[in-house]
PDB file of C-alpha atoms and ligand atoms in Angstrom:
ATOM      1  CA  UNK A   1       0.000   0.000   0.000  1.00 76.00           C
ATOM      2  CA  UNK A   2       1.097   3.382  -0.488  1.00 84.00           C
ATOM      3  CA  UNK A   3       2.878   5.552   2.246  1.00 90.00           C
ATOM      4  CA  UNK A   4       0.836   9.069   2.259  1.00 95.00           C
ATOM      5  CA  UNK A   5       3.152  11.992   3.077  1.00 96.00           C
ATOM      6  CA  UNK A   6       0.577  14.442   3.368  1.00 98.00           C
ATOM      7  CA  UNK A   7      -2.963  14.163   3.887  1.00 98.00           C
ATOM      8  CA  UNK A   8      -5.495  16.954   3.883  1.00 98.00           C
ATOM      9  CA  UNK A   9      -8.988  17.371   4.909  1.00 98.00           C
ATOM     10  CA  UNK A  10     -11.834  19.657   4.711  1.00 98.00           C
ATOM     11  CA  UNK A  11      -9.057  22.690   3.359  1.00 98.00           C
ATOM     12  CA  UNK A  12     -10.708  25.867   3.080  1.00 98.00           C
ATOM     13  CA  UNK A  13      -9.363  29.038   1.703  1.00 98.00           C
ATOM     14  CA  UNK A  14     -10.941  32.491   2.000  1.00 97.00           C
ATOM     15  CA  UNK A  15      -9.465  35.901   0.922  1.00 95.00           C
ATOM     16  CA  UNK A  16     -10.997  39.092   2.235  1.00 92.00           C
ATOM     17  CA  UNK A  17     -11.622  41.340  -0.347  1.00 91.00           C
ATOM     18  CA  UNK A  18     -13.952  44.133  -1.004  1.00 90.00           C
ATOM     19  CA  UNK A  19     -15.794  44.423   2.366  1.00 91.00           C
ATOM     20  CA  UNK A  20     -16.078  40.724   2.076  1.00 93.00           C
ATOM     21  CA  UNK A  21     -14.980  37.205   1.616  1.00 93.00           C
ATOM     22  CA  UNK A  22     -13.650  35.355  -1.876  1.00 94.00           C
ATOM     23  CA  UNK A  23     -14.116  31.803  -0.747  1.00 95.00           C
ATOM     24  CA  UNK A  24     -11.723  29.845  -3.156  1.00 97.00           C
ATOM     25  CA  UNK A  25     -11.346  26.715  -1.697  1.00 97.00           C
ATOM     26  CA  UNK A  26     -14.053  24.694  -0.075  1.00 95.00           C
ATOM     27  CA  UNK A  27     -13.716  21.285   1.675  1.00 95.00           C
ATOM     28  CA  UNK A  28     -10.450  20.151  -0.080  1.00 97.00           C
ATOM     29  CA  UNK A  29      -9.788  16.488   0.369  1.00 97.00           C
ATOM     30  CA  UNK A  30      -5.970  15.169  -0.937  1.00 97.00           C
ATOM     31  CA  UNK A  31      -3.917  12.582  -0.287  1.00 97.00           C
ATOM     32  CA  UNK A  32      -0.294  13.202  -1.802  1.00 97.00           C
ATOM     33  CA  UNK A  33       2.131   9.719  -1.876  1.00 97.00           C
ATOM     34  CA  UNK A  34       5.243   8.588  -1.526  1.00 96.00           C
ATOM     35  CA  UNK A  35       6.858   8.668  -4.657  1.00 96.00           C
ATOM     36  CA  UNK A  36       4.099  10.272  -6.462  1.00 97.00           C
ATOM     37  CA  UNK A  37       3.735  12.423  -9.412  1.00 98.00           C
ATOM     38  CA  UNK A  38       0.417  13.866  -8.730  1.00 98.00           C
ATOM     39  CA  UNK A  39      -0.706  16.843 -11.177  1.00 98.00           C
ATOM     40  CA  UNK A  40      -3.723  19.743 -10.474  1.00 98.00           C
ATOM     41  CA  UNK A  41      -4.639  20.845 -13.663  1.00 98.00           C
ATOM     42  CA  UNK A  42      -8.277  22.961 -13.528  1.00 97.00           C
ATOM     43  CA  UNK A  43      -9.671  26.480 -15.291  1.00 95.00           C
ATOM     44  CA  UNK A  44      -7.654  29.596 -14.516  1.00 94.00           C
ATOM     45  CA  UNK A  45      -8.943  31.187 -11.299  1.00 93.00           C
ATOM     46  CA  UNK A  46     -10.421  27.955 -10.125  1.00 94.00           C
ATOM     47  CA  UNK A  47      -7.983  27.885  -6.933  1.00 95.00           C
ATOM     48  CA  UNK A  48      -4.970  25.844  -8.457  1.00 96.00           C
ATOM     49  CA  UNK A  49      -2.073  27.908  -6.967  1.00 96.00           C
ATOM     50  CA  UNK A  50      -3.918  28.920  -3.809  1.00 97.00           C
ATOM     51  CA  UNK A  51      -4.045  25.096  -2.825  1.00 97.00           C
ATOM     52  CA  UNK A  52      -0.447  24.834  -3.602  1.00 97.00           C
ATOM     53  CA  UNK A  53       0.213  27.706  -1.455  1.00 96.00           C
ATOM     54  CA  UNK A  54      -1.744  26.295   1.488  1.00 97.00           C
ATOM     55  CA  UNK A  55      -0.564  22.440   0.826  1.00 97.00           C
ATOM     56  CA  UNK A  56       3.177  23.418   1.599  1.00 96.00           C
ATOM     57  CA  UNK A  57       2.510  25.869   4.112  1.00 95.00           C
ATOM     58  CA  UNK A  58       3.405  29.062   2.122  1.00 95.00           C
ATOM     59  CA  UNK A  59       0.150  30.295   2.735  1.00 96.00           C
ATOM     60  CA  UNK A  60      -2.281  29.305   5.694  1.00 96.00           C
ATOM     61  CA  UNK A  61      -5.531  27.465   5.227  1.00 97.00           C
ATOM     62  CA  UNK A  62      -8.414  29.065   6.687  1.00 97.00           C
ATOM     63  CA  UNK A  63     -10.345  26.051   8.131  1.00 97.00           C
ATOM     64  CA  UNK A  64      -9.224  22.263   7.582  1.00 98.00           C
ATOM     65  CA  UNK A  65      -6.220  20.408   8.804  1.00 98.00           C
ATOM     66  CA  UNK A  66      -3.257  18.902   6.428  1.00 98.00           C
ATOM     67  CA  UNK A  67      -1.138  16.414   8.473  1.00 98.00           C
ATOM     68  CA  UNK A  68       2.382  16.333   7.873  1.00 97.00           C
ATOM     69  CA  UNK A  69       4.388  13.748   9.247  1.00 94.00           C
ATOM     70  CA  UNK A  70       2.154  14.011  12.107  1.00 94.00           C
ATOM     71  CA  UNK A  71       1.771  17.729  12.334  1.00 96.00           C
ATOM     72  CA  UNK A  72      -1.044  19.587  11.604  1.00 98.00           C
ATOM     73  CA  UNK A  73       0.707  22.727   8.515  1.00 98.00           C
ATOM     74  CA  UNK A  74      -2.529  24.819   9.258  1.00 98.00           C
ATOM     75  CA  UNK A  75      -1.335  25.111  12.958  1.00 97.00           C
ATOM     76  CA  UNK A  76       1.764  25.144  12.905  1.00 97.00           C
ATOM     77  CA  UNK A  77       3.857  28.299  14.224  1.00 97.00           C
ATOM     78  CA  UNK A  78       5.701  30.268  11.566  1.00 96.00           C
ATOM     79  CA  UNK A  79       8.728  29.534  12.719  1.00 96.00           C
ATOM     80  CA  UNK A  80       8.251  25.752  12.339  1.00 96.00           C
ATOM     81  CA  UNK A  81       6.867  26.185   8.842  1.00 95.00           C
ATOM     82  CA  UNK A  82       9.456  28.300   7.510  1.00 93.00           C
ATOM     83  CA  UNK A  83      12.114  25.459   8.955  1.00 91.00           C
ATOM     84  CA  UNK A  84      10.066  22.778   6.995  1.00 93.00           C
ATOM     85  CA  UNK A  85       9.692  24.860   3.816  1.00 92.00           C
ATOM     86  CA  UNK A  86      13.309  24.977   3.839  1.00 88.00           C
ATOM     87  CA  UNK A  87      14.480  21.190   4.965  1.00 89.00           C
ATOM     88  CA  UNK A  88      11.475  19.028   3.674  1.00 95.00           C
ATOM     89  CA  UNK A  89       9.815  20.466   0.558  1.00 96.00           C
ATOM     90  CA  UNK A  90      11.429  22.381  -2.620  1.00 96.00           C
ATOM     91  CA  UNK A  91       9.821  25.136  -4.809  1.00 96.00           C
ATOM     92  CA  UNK A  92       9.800  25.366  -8.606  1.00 95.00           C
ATOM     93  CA  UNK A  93       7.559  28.429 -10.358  1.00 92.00           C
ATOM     94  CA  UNK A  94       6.799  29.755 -13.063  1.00 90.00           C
ATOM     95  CA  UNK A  95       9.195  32.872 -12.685  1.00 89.00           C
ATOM     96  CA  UNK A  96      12.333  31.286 -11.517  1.00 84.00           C
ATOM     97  CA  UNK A  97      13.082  33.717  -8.766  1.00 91.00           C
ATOM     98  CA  UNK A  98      16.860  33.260  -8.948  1.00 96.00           C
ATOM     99  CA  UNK A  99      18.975  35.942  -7.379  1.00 97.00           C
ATOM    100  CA  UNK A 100      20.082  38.117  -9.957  1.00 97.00           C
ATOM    101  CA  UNK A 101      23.694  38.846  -8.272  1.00 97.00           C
ATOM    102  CA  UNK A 102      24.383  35.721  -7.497  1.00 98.00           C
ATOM    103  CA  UNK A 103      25.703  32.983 -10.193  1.00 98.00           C
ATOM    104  CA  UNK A 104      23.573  29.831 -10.936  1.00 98.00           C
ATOM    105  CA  UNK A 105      26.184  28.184  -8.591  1.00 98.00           C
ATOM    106  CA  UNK A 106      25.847  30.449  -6.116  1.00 98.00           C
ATOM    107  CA  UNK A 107      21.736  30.211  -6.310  1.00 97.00           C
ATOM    108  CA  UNK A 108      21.906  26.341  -5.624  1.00 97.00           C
ATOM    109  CA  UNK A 109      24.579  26.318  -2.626  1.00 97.00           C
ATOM    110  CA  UNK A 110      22.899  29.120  -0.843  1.00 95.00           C
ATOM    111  CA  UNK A 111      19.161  27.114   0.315  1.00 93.00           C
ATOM    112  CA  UNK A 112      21.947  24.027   0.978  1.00 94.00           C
ATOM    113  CA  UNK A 113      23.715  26.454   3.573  1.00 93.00           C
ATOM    114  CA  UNK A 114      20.861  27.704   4.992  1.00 89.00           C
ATOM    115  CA  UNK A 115      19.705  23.963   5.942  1.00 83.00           C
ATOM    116  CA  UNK A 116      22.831  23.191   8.125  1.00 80.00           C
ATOM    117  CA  UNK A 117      21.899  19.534   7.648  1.00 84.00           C
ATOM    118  CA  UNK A 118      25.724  19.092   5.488  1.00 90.00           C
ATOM    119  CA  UNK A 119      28.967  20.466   5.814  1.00 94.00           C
ATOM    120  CA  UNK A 120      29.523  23.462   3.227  1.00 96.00           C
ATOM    121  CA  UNK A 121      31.716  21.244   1.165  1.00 96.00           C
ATOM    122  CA  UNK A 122      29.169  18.555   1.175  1.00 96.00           C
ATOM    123  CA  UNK A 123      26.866  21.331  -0.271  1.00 96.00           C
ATOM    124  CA  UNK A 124      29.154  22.058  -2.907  1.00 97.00           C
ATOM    125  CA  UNK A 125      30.030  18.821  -4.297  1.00 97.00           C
ATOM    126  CA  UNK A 126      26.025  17.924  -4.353  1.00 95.00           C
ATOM    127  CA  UNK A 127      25.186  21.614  -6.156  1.00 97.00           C
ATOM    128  CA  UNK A 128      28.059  20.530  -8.887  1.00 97.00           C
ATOM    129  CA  UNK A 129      26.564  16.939  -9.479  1.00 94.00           C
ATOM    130  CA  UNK A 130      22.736  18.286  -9.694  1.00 94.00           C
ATOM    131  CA  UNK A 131      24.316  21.152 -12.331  1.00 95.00           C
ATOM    132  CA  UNK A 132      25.549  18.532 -14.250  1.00 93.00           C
ATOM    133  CA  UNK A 133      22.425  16.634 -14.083  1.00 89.00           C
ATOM    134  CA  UNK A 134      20.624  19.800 -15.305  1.00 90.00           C
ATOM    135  CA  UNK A 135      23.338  20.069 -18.107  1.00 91.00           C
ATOM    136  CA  UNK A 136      24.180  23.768 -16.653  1.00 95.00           C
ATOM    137  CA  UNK A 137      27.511  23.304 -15.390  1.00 97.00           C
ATOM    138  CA  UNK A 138      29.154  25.101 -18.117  1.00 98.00           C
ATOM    139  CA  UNK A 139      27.261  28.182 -16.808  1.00 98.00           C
ATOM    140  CA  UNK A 140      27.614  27.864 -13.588  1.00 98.00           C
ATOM    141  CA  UNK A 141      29.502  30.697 -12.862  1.00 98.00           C
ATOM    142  CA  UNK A 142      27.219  32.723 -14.731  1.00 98.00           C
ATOM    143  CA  UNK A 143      24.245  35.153 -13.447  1.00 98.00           C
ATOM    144  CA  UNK A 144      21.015  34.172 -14.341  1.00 97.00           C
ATOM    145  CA  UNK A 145      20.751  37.200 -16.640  1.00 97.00           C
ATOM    146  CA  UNK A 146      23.549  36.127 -19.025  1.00 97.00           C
ATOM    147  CA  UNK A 147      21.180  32.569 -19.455  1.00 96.00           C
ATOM    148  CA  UNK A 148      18.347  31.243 -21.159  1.00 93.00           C
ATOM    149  CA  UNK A 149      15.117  31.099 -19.768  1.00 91.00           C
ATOM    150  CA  UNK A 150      15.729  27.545 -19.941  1.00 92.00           C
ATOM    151  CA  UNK A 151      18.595  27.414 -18.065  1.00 94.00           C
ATOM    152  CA  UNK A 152      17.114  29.360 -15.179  1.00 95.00           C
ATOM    153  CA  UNK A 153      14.204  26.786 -14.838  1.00 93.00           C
ATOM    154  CA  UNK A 154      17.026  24.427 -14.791  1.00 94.00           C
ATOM    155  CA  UNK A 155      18.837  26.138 -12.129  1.00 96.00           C
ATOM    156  CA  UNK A 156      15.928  26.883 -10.308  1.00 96.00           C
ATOM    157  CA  UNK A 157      14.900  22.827 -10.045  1.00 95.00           C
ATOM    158  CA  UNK A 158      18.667  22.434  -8.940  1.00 95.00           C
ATOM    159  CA  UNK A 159      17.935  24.987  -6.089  1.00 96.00           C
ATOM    160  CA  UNK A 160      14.736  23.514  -5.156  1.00 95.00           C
ATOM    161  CA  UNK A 161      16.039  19.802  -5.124  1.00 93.00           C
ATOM    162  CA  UNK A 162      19.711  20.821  -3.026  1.00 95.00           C
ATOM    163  CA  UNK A 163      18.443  20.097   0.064  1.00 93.00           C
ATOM    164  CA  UNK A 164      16.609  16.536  -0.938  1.00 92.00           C
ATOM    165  CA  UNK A 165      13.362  18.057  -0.279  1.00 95.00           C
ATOM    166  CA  UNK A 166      10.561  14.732   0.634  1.00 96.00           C
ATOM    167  CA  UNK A 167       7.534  16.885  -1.636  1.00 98.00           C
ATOM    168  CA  UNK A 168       8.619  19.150  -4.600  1.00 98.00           C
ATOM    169  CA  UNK A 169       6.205  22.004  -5.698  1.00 98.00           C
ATOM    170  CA  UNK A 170       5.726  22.937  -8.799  1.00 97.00           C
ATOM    171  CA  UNK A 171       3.561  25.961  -9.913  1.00 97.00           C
ATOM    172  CA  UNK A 172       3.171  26.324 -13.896  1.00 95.00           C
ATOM    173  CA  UNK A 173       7.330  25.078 -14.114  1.00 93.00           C
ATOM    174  CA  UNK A 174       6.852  25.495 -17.956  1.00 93.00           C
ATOM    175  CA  UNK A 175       4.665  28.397 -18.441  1.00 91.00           C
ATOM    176  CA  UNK A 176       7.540  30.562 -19.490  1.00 89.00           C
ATOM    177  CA  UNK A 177       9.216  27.948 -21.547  1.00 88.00           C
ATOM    178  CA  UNK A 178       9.590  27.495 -25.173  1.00 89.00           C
ATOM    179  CA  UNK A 179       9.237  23.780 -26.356  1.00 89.00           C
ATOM    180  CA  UNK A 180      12.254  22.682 -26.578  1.00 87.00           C
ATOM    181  CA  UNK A 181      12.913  24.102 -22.643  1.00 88.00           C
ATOM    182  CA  UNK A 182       9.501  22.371 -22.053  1.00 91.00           C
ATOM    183  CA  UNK A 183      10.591  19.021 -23.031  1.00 91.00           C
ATOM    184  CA  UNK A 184      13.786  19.036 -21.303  1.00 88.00           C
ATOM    185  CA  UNK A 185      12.143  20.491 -18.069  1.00 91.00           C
ATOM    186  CA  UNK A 186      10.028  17.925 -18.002  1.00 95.00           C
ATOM    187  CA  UNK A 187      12.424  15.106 -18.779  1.00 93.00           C
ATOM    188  CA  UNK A 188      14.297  16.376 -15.603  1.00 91.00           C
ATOM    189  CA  UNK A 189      11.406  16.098 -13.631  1.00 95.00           C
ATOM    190  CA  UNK A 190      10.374  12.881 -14.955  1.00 96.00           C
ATOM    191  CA  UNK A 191      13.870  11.260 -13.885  1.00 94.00           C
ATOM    192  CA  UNK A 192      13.835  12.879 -10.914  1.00 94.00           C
ATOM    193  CA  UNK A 193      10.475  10.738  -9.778  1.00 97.00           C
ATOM    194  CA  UNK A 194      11.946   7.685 -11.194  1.00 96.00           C
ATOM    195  CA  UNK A 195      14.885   7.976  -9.025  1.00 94.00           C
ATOM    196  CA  UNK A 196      12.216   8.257  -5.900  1.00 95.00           C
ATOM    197  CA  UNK A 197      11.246  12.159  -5.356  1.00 97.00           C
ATOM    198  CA  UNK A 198       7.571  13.025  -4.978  1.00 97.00           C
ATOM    199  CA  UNK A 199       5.702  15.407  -7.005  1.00 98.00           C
ATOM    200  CA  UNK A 200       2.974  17.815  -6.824  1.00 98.00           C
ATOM    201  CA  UNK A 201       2.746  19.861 -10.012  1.00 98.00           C
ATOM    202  CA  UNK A 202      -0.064  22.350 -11.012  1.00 98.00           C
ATOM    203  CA  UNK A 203      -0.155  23.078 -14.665  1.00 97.00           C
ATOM    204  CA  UNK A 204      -2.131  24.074 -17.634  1.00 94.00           C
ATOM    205  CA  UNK A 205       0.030  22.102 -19.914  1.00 95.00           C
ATOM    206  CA  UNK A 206      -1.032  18.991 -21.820  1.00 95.00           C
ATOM    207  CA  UNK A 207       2.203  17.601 -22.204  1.00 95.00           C
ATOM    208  CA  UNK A 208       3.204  18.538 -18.797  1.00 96.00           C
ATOM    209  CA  UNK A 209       0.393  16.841 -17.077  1.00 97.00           C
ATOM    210  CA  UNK A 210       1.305  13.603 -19.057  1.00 98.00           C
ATOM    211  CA  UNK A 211       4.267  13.216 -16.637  1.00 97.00           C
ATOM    212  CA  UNK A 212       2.148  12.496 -14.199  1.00 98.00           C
ATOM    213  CA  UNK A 213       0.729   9.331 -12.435  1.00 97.00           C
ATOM    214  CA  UNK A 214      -2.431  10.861 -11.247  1.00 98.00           C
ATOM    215  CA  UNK A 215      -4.056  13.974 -12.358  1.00 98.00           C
ATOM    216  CA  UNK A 216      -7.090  15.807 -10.232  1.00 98.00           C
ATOM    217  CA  UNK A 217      -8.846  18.476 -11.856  1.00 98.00           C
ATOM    218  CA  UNK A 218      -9.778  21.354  -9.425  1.00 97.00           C
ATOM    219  CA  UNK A 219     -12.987  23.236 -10.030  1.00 95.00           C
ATOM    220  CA  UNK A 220     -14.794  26.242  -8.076  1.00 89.00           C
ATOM    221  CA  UNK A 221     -12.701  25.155  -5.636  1.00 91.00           C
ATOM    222  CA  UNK A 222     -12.732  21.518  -5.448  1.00 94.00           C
ATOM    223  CA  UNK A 223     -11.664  18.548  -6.284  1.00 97.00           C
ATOM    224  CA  UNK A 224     -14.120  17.469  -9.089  1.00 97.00           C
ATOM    225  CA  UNK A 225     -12.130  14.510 -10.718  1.00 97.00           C
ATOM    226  CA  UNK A 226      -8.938  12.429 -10.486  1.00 97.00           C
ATOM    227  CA  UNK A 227      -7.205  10.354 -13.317  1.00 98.00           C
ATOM    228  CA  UNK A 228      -4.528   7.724 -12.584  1.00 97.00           C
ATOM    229  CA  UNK A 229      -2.226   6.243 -14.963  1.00 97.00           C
ATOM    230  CA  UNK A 230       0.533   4.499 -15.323  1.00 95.00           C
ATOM    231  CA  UNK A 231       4.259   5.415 -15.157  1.00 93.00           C
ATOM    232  CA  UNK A 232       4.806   7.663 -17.953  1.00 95.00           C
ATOM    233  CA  UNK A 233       6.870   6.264 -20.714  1.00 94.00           C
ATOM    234  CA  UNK A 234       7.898   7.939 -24.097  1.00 92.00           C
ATOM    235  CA  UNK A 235       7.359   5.259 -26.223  1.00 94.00           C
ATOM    236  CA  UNK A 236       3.374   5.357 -25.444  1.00 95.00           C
ATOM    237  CA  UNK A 237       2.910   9.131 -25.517  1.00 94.00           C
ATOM    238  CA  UNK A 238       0.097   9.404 -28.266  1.00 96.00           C
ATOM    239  CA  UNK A 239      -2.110   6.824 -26.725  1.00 96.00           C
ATOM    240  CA  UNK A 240      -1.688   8.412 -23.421  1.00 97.00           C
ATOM    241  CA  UNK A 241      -2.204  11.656 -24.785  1.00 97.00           C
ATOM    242  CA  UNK A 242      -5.430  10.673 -26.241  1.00 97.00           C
ATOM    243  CA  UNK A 243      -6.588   8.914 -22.560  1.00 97.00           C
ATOM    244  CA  UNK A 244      -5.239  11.948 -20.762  1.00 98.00           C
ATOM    245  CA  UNK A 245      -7.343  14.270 -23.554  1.00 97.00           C
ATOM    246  CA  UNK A 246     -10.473  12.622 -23.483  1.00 97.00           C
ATOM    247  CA  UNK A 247     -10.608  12.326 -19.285  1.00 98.00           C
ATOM    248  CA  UNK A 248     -10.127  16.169 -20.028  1.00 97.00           C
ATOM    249  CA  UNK A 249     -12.977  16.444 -21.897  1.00 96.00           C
ATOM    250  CA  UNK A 250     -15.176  14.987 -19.830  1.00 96.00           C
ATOM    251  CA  UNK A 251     -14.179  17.119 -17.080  1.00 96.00           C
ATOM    252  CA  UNK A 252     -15.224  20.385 -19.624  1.00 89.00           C
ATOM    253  CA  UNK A 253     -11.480  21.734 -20.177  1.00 89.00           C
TER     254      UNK A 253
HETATM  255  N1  ATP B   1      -4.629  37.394  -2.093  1.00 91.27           N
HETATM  256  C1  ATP B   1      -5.793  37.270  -2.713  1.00 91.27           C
HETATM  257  N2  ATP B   1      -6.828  38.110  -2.450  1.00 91.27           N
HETATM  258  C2  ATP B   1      -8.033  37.971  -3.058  1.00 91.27           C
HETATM  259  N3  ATP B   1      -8.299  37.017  -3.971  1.00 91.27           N
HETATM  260  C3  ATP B   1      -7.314  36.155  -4.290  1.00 91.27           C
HETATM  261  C4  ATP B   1      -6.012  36.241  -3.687  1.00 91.27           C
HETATM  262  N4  ATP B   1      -5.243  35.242  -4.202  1.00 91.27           N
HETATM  263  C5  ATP B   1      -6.017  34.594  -5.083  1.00 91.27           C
HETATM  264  N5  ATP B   1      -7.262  35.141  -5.123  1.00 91.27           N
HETATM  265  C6  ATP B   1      -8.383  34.698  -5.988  1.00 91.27           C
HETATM  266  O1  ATP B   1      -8.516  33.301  -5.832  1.00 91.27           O
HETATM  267  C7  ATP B   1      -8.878  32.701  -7.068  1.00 91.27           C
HETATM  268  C8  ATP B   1      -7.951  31.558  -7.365  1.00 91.27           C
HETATM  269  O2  ATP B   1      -6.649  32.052  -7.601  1.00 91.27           O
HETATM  270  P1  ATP B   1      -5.435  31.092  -7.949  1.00 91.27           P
HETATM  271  O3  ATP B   1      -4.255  31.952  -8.172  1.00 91.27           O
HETATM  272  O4  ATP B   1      -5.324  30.022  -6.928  1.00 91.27           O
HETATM  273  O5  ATP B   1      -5.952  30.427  -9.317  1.00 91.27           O
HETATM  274  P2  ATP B   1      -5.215  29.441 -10.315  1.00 91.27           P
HETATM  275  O6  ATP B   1      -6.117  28.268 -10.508  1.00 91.27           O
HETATM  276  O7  ATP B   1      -3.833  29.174  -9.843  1.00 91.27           O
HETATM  277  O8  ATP B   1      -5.203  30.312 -11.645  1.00 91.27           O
HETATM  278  P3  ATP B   1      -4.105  30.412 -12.816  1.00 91.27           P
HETATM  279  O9  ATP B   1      -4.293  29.139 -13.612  1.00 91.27           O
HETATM  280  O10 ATP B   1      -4.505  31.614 -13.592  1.00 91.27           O
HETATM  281  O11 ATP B   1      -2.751  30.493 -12.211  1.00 91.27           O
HETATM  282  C9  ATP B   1      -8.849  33.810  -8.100  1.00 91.27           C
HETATM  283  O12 ATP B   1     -10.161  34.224  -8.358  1.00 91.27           O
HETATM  284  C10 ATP B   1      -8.053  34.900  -7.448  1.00 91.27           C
HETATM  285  O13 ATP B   1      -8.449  36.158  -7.876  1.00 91.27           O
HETATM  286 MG1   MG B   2      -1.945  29.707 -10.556  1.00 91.27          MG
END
């Protein structure tokens, strides 16, 4: 049976705005897994982000609980959540949110130092393998302005995966990508779950969401759907593609 790593009930998520209240999410039930590539795809505006947000703590939950190795995220003291953020889950976005004055070497080490868990060298020598991993380490001692977009998304799922993170979030990781920097984005994050690291990905992008082992579709602020499929392989794209496509469909995409 699968091991959940993070199990959330009843999630709500209100935003006061006008005088009032935007409820966007209502009574969110999810399960994430070990080892899971799990994907949110839904309309823009239906909540997609704002689920993310209060999933890995970056935002709070207004009412619900998510359980967390046996703590409850929409408790938890700030403190806490900004040590978990920073030792147990990693952060991809759309915007790569490097640090423009520091290289792409520099943007991967720094999160590792800031975890204390390894020695500085330790950091170092695990920032040069995942550069080379990413194919970056050429341009390593580069800033991320003198780089492709490409390469920062790169450099930014180096960053996010230094510190061996147990849940990787990923908001829209291709939305500023061309094709090519899709593809190859995607392939890293595909061989990244194969080697073990669990995903939650929200996207808008066919191919993206074909990575992935399950797929829920999120509408006015629930979970209306879930598709699960098995490990992604290359070689049986199209007929995915068509399963993924039609499930789509049905869900009015
Ligand atoms: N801080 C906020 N204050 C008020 N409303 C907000 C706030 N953040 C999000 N919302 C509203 O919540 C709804 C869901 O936003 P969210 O960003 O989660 O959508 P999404 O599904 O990620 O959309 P997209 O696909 O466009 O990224 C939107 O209607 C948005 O306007
Ligand atoms: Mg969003």
């Amino acid at each position: 049976m699968k091991k959940a790593i993070l199990s959330a009930k009843g999630v709500c998520k209100s935003f006061a705005h006008g005088g009032g209240q935007v409820h966007v999410l209502s009574q969110v039930d999810i399960d994430l897994y070990e080892g899971d590539f799990t994907v949110i795809m839904g309309a823009s505006g239906s909540g997609k982000s704002t689920l993310m947000y209060a999933l890995s703590g970056m935002d709070r939950a207004t009412a619900g609980e998510i359980i967390y190795d046996g703590e409850d995220i929409v408790k938890m003291s700030e403190k806490r959540l900004a040590s978990l953020r920073c030792s147990d889950f990693g952060f991809i976005f759309q915007q790569m949110h490097l640090v423009s004055n520091l290289t792409l070497f520099e943007n991967v080490v720094v999160p590792g130092y800031l975890n204390k868990e390894k020695s500085a060298a330790e950091v170092k020598a695990r920032a040069d393998e995942l550069l080379e991993q990413m194919s970056i380490s050429h341009i390593k001692s580069h800033l991320p302005s003198q780089v492709s977009g490409g390469e920062q998304q790169r450099c930014a799922i180096a960053r996010a995966v230094i510190n061996e993170p147990r849940l990787l979030f990923a908001d829209e990781p291709t939305g500023a990508l061309n094709r090519k920097n899709t593809n190859d984005v995607l392939d890293l994050l595909t061989g990244l779950n194969r080697s073990g690291q669990s995903i939650l990905m929200v996207t808008h992008d066919l191919r993206a969401a074909l990575r992935a082992g399950r797929i829920l579709y999120l509408e006015d602020g629930g979970i209306i759907g879930e598709l699960t499929l098995p490990p992604y392989d290359l070689n049986e794209e199209k007929s995915r593609e068509t399963q993924v496509n039609a499930w789509l469909s049905s869900m009015h995409w």
